[in-house]
PDB file of C-alpha atoms and ligand atoms in Angstrom:
ATOM      1  CA  MET M  16     -18.909  13.607  13.282  1.00  0.00           C
ATOM      2  CA  ASP M  17     -17.571  15.251  10.135  1.00  0.00           C
ATOM      3  CA  LEU M  18     -15.812  13.389   7.358  1.00  0.00           C
ATOM      4  CA  ASN M  19     -12.334  14.454   8.468  1.00  0.00           C
ATOM      5  CA  SER M  20     -12.835  13.026  11.934  1.00  0.00           C
ATOM      6  CA  ILE M  21     -14.074   9.788  10.420  1.00  0.00           C
ATOM      7  CA  TYR M  22     -10.932   9.668   8.281  1.00  0.00           C
ATOM      8  CA  SER M  23      -8.717  10.343  11.322  1.00  0.00           C
ATOM      9  CA  GLU M  24     -10.541   7.625  13.202  1.00  0.00           C
ATOM     10  CA  ILE M  25      -9.911   5.099  10.400  1.00  0.00           C
ATOM     11  CA  ILE M  26      -6.207   6.007  10.291  1.00  0.00           C
ATOM     12  CA  LEU M  27      -5.849   5.779  14.057  1.00  0.00           C
ATOM     13  CA  GLU M  28      -7.590   2.429  14.192  1.00  0.00           C
ATOM     14  CA  HIS M  29      -5.443   0.914  11.458  1.00  0.00           C
ATOM     15  CA  SER M  30      -2.225   2.343  12.893  1.00  0.00           C
ATOM     16  CA  GLN M  31      -2.893   0.386  16.074  1.00  0.00           C
ATOM     17  CA  SER M  32      -3.918  -2.844  14.428  1.00  0.00           C
ATOM     18  CA  SER M  33      -1.193  -5.411  13.934  1.00  0.00           C
ATOM     19  CA  HIS M  34      -2.976  -8.196  12.029  1.00  0.00           C
ATOM     20  CA  ASN M  35      -0.910  -7.508   8.883  1.00  0.00           C
ATOM     21  CA  LYS M  36       2.347  -7.065  10.747  1.00  0.00           C
ATOM     22  CA  ARG M  37       4.215 -10.337  10.484  1.00  0.00           C
ATOM     23  CA  HIS M  38       6.653 -12.303   8.360  1.00  0.00           C
ATOM     24  CA  LEU M  39       5.390 -14.592   5.631  1.00  0.00           C
ATOM     25  CA  HIS M  40       6.666 -18.111   5.261  1.00  0.00           C
ATOM     26  CA  SER M  41       9.095 -18.032   2.295  1.00  0.00           C
ATOM     27  CA  PRO M  42       7.834 -14.878   0.578  1.00  0.00           C
ATOM     28  CA  ASP M  43       8.504 -14.343  -3.148  1.00  0.00           C
ATOM     29  CA  CYS M  44       9.763 -10.879  -2.411  1.00  0.00           C
ATOM     30  CA  GLN M  45      10.728  -8.585   0.399  1.00  0.00           C
ATOM     31  CA  GLU M  46      10.904  -4.940  -0.543  1.00  0.00           C
ATOM     32  CA  ARG M  47      12.113  -2.243   1.791  1.00  0.00           C
ATOM     33  CA  GLY M  48      10.506   1.165   1.797  1.00  0.00           C
ATOM     34  CA  TYR M  49      12.272   3.981   3.581  1.00  0.00           C
ATOM     35  CA  ASN M  50      11.139   7.547   4.036  1.00  0.00           C
ATOM     36  CA  PRO M  51      14.122   9.535   5.350  1.00  0.00           C
ATOM     37  CA  SER M  52      12.099  12.692   5.940  1.00  0.00           C
ATOM     38  CA  CYS M  53      10.117  10.975   8.694  1.00  0.00           C
ATOM     39  CA  GLY M  54      12.102   7.819   9.452  1.00  0.00           C
ATOM     40  CA  ASP M  55       9.382   5.410   8.331  1.00  0.00           C
ATOM     41  CA  ASP M  56      11.028   2.107   7.512  1.00  0.00           C
ATOM     42  CA  ILE M  57       8.964  -0.826   6.299  1.00  0.00           C
ATOM     43  CA  ILE M  58       9.528  -4.154   4.639  1.00  0.00           C
ATOM     44  CA  LEU M  59       6.714  -5.391   2.464  1.00  0.00           C
ATOM     45  CA  GLU M  60       6.500  -9.125   1.902  1.00  0.00           C
ATOM     46  CA  LEU M  61       4.523 -10.718  -0.917  1.00  0.00           C
ATOM     47  CA  LYS M  62       3.696 -14.259  -1.826  1.00  0.00           C
ATOM     48  CA  LEU M  63       2.483 -14.734  -5.368  1.00  0.00           C
ATOM     49  CA  GLU M  64       0.403 -17.407  -6.973  1.00  0.00           C
ATOM     50  CA  GLN M  65       0.215 -17.220 -10.761  1.00  0.00           C
ATOM     51  CA  ASN M  66      -0.696 -13.590 -11.392  1.00  0.00           C
ATOM     52  CA  LYS M  67      -2.271 -13.031  -8.019  1.00  0.00           C
ATOM     53  CA  ILE M  68      -1.008 -11.730  -4.690  1.00  0.00           C
ATOM     54  CA  ALA M  69      -1.732 -14.768  -2.561  1.00  0.00           C
ATOM     55  CA  GLU M  70      -0.541 -13.191   0.647  1.00  0.00           C
ATOM     56  CA  ALA M  71       0.880  -9.883   1.800  1.00  0.00           C
ATOM     57  CA  ALA M  72       2.266  -8.687   5.112  1.00  0.00           C
ATOM     58  CA  PHE M  73       4.745  -6.163   6.457  1.00  0.00           C
ATOM     59  CA  THR M  74       7.163  -5.449   9.250  1.00  0.00           C
ATOM     60  CA  GLY M  75       8.943  -2.299  10.306  1.00  0.00           C
ATOM     61  CA  ALA M  76       8.225   0.871  12.147  1.00  0.00           C
ATOM     62  CA  GLY M  77       7.178   4.422  11.516  1.00  0.00           C
ATOM     63  CA  CYS M  78       4.627   7.099  12.244  1.00  0.00           C
ATOM     64  CA  ALA M  79       0.905   6.388  12.578  1.00  0.00           C
ATOM     65  CA  ILE M  80       0.201   7.582   9.018  1.00  0.00           C
ATOM     66  CA  SER M  81       2.751   5.259   7.406  1.00  0.00           C
ATOM     67  CA  GLN M  82       1.766   2.273   9.526  1.00  0.00           C
ATOM     68  CA  ALA M  83      -1.945   2.786   8.911  1.00  0.00           C
ATOM     69  CA  SER M  84      -1.438   3.326   5.189  1.00  0.00           C
ATOM     70  CA  THR M  85       0.636   0.145   4.916  1.00  0.00           C
ATOM     71  CA  SER M  86      -1.835  -1.967   6.880  1.00  0.00           C
ATOM     72  CA  ILE M  87      -4.786  -0.682   4.846  1.00  0.00           C
ATOM     73  CA  MET M  88      -2.904  -1.392   1.628  1.00  0.00           C
ATOM     74  CA  VAL M  89      -2.067  -4.931   2.725  1.00  0.00           C
ATOM     75  CA  ASP M  90      -5.764  -5.530   3.460  1.00  0.00           C
ATOM     76  CA  LEU M  91      -6.622  -4.238   0.000  1.00  0.00           C
ATOM     77  CA  ILE M  92      -4.087  -6.124  -2.096  1.00  0.00           C
ATOM     78  CA  ASN M  93      -4.450  -9.495  -0.412  1.00  0.00           C
ATOM     79  CA  GLN M  94      -5.836 -12.031  -2.907  1.00  0.00           C
ATOM     80  CA  LYS M  95      -5.924  -9.435  -5.695  1.00  0.00           C
ATOM     81  CA  PRO M  96      -4.594 -10.016  -9.215  1.00  0.00           C
ATOM     82  CA  ILE M  97      -1.307  -8.148  -9.707  1.00  0.00           C
ATOM     83  CA  ASP M  98      -2.690  -5.776 -12.339  1.00  0.00           C
ATOM     84  CA  GLU M  99      -5.583  -4.899 -10.061  1.00  0.00           C
ATOM     85  CA  ALA M 100      -3.151  -4.148  -7.219  1.00  0.00           C
ATOM     86  CA  LEU M 101      -1.178  -1.871  -9.549  1.00  0.00           C
ATOM     87  CA  GLU M 102      -4.389  -0.190 -10.611  1.00  0.00           C
ATOM     88  CA  LEU M 103      -5.196   0.458  -6.935  1.00  0.00           C
ATOM     89  CA  ALA M 104      -1.731   1.943  -6.407  1.00  0.00           C
ATOM     90  CA  ASN M 105      -2.247   4.279  -9.355  1.00  0.00           C
ATOM     91  CA  THR M 106      -5.672   5.298  -8.095  1.00  0.00           C
ATOM     92  CA  PHE M 107      -4.252   5.976  -4.631  1.00  0.00           C
ATOM     93  CA  LEU M 108      -1.432   8.147  -6.006  1.00  0.00           C
ATOM     94  CA  SER M 109      -3.865   9.994  -8.288  1.00  0.00           C
ATOM     95  CA  MET M 110      -6.103  10.659  -5.293  1.00  0.00           C
ATOM     96  CA  ILE M 111      -3.164  12.102  -3.334  1.00  0.00           C
ATOM     97  CA  LYS M 112      -2.253  14.326  -6.297  1.00  0.00           C
ATOM     98  CA  LYS M 113      -5.919  15.334  -6.493  1.00  0.00           C
ATOM     99  CA  GLN M 114      -6.120  14.091 -10.082  1.00  0.00           C
ATOM    100  CA  ILE M 115      -9.081  11.974  -9.043  1.00  0.00           C
ATOM    101  CA  THR M 116     -11.544  13.608  -6.691  1.00  0.00           C
ATOM    102  CA  GLU M 117     -14.808  11.805  -7.444  1.00  0.00           C
ATOM    103  CA  ASP M 118     -15.775   9.601  -4.510  1.00  0.00           C
ATOM    104  CA  SER M 119     -17.376   7.111  -6.911  1.00  0.00           C
ATOM    105  CA  GLU M 120     -13.966   6.546  -8.541  1.00  0.00           C
ATOM    106  CA  LEU M 121     -12.257   6.281  -5.164  1.00  0.00           C
ATOM    107  CA  GLU M 122     -14.610   3.668  -3.719  1.00  0.00           C
ATOM    108  CA  VAL M 123     -12.243   0.876  -4.791  1.00  0.00           C
ATOM    109  CA  LEU M 124      -9.744   2.192  -2.260  1.00  0.00           C
ATOM    110  CA  GLU M 125     -12.063   1.339   0.644  1.00  0.00           C
ATOM    111  CA  ASP M 126     -10.430   2.526   3.895  1.00  0.00           C
ATOM    112  CA  ALA M 127      -7.478   4.022   2.015  1.00  0.00           C
ATOM    113  CA  ILE M 128      -9.828   6.853   1.064  1.00  0.00           C
ATOM    114  CA  ALA M 129      -9.071   8.157   4.558  1.00  0.00           C
ATOM    115  CA  PHE M 130      -5.867   9.650   3.116  1.00  0.00           C
ATOM    116  CA  LYS M 131      -7.798  11.746   0.610  1.00  0.00           C
ATOM    117  CA  ASN M 132      -6.909  15.049   2.246  1.00  0.00           C
ATOM    118  CA  ILE M 133      -3.355  14.195   3.247  1.00  0.00           C
ATOM    119  CA  SER M 134      -1.972  16.634   0.654  1.00  0.00           C
ATOM    120  CA  ASN M 135      -3.242  19.389   2.948  1.00  0.00           C
ATOM    121  CA  MET M 136      -0.390  18.256   5.197  1.00  0.00           C
ATOM    122  CA  PRO M 137       2.506  18.128   2.688  1.00  0.00           C
ATOM    123  CA  ALA M 138       5.002  16.804   5.255  1.00  0.00           C
ATOM    124  CA  ARG M 139       2.854  13.674   5.667  1.00  0.00           C
ATOM    125  CA  VAL M 140       2.367  12.834   2.000  1.00  0.00           C
ATOM    126  CA  LYS M 141       5.554  10.743   1.825  1.00  0.00           C
ATOM    127  CA  CYS M 142       4.376   8.774   4.867  1.00  0.00           C
ATOM    128  CA  ALA M 143       1.058   7.969   3.203  1.00  0.00           C
ATOM    129  CA  VAL M 144       2.466   6.955  -0.193  1.00  0.00           C
ATOM    130  CA  LEU M 145       5.460   4.969   1.119  1.00  0.00           C
ATOM    131  CA  SER M 146       3.786   1.547   1.136  1.00  0.00           C
ATOM    132  CA  TRP M 147       2.191   2.048  -2.280  1.00  0.00           C
ATOM    133  CA  ARG M 148       5.491   3.109  -3.857  1.00  0.00           C
ATOM    134  CA  THR M 149       7.155   0.114  -2.196  1.00  0.00           C
ATOM    135  CA  LEU M 150       4.490  -2.163  -3.667  1.00  0.00           C
ATOM    136  CA  MET M 151       5.024  -0.751  -7.165  1.00  0.00           C
ATOM    137  CA  GLU M 152       8.775  -1.210  -6.808  1.00  0.00           C
ATOM    138  CA  ALA M 153       8.331  -4.820  -5.618  1.00  0.00           C
ATOM    139  CA  LEU M 154       6.003  -5.710  -8.475  1.00  0.00           C
ATOM    140  CA  LYS M 155       8.303  -4.044 -11.006  1.00  0.00           C
ATOM    141  CA  LYS M 156      11.223  -6.163  -9.774  1.00  0.00           C
ATOM    142  CA  LEU M 157       9.155  -9.354  -9.829  1.00  0.00           C
ATOM    143  CA  GLU M 158       8.092  -8.558 -13.382  1.00  0.00           C
ATOM    144  CA  ALA M 159      11.725  -8.048 -14.414  1.00  0.00           C
ATOM    145  CA  GLN M 160      12.735 -11.336 -12.755  1.00  0.00           C
ATOM    146  CA  LYS M 161       9.981 -13.142 -14.603  1.00  0.00           C
ATOM    147  CA  ALA M 162      11.070 -11.629 -17.940  1.00  0.00           C
ATOM    148  CA  GLU M 163      14.649 -12.678 -17.233  1.00  0.00           C
ATOM    149  CA  ALA M 164      13.607 -16.213 -16.343  1.00  0.00           C
ATOM    150  CA  ALA M 165      11.600 -16.402 -19.565  1.00  0.00           C
ATOM    151  CA  THR M 166      14.575 -15.467 -21.753  1.00  0.00           C
ATOM    152  CA  GLU M 167      16.768 -18.038 -19.996  1.00  0.00           C
ATOM    153  CA  GLN M 168      14.470 -20.892 -20.907  1.00  0.00           C
TER     154      GLN M 168
HETATM  155 ZN1   ZN I  12       5.882   9.129   8.641  1.00  0.00          ZN
END
């Protein structure tokens, strides 16, 4: 089996798994991610604890690529400090843009490395990055809320 078939296998497997697809009990944020070019529509839910993502989950629907990418991301960011999750998002986006190509630098992405060659299918890139962009947006908003709360005190 060549590497590309292994990657496809990983994506297929995750697109069918639903263990991360659920609502959280009173999440700290719910961020919608929508990709009009494909119709992928997800809602990412996060529960924070200090500076850590205590729990993450998602709901929504979309193509196999978007669903797999979201589920893999949720696996990865669960229980991670926020800055580490952001670092992962940056690494993922750099991988897609082919700014990082060394496998040793991509190891942190675990199964998300399966999207390494997605830029060979330009129409699918937005599907693969949707969840990561949604995560960055959610964390940016949470950061802004925190800053606002701090000035109010
Ligand atoms: Zn899609």
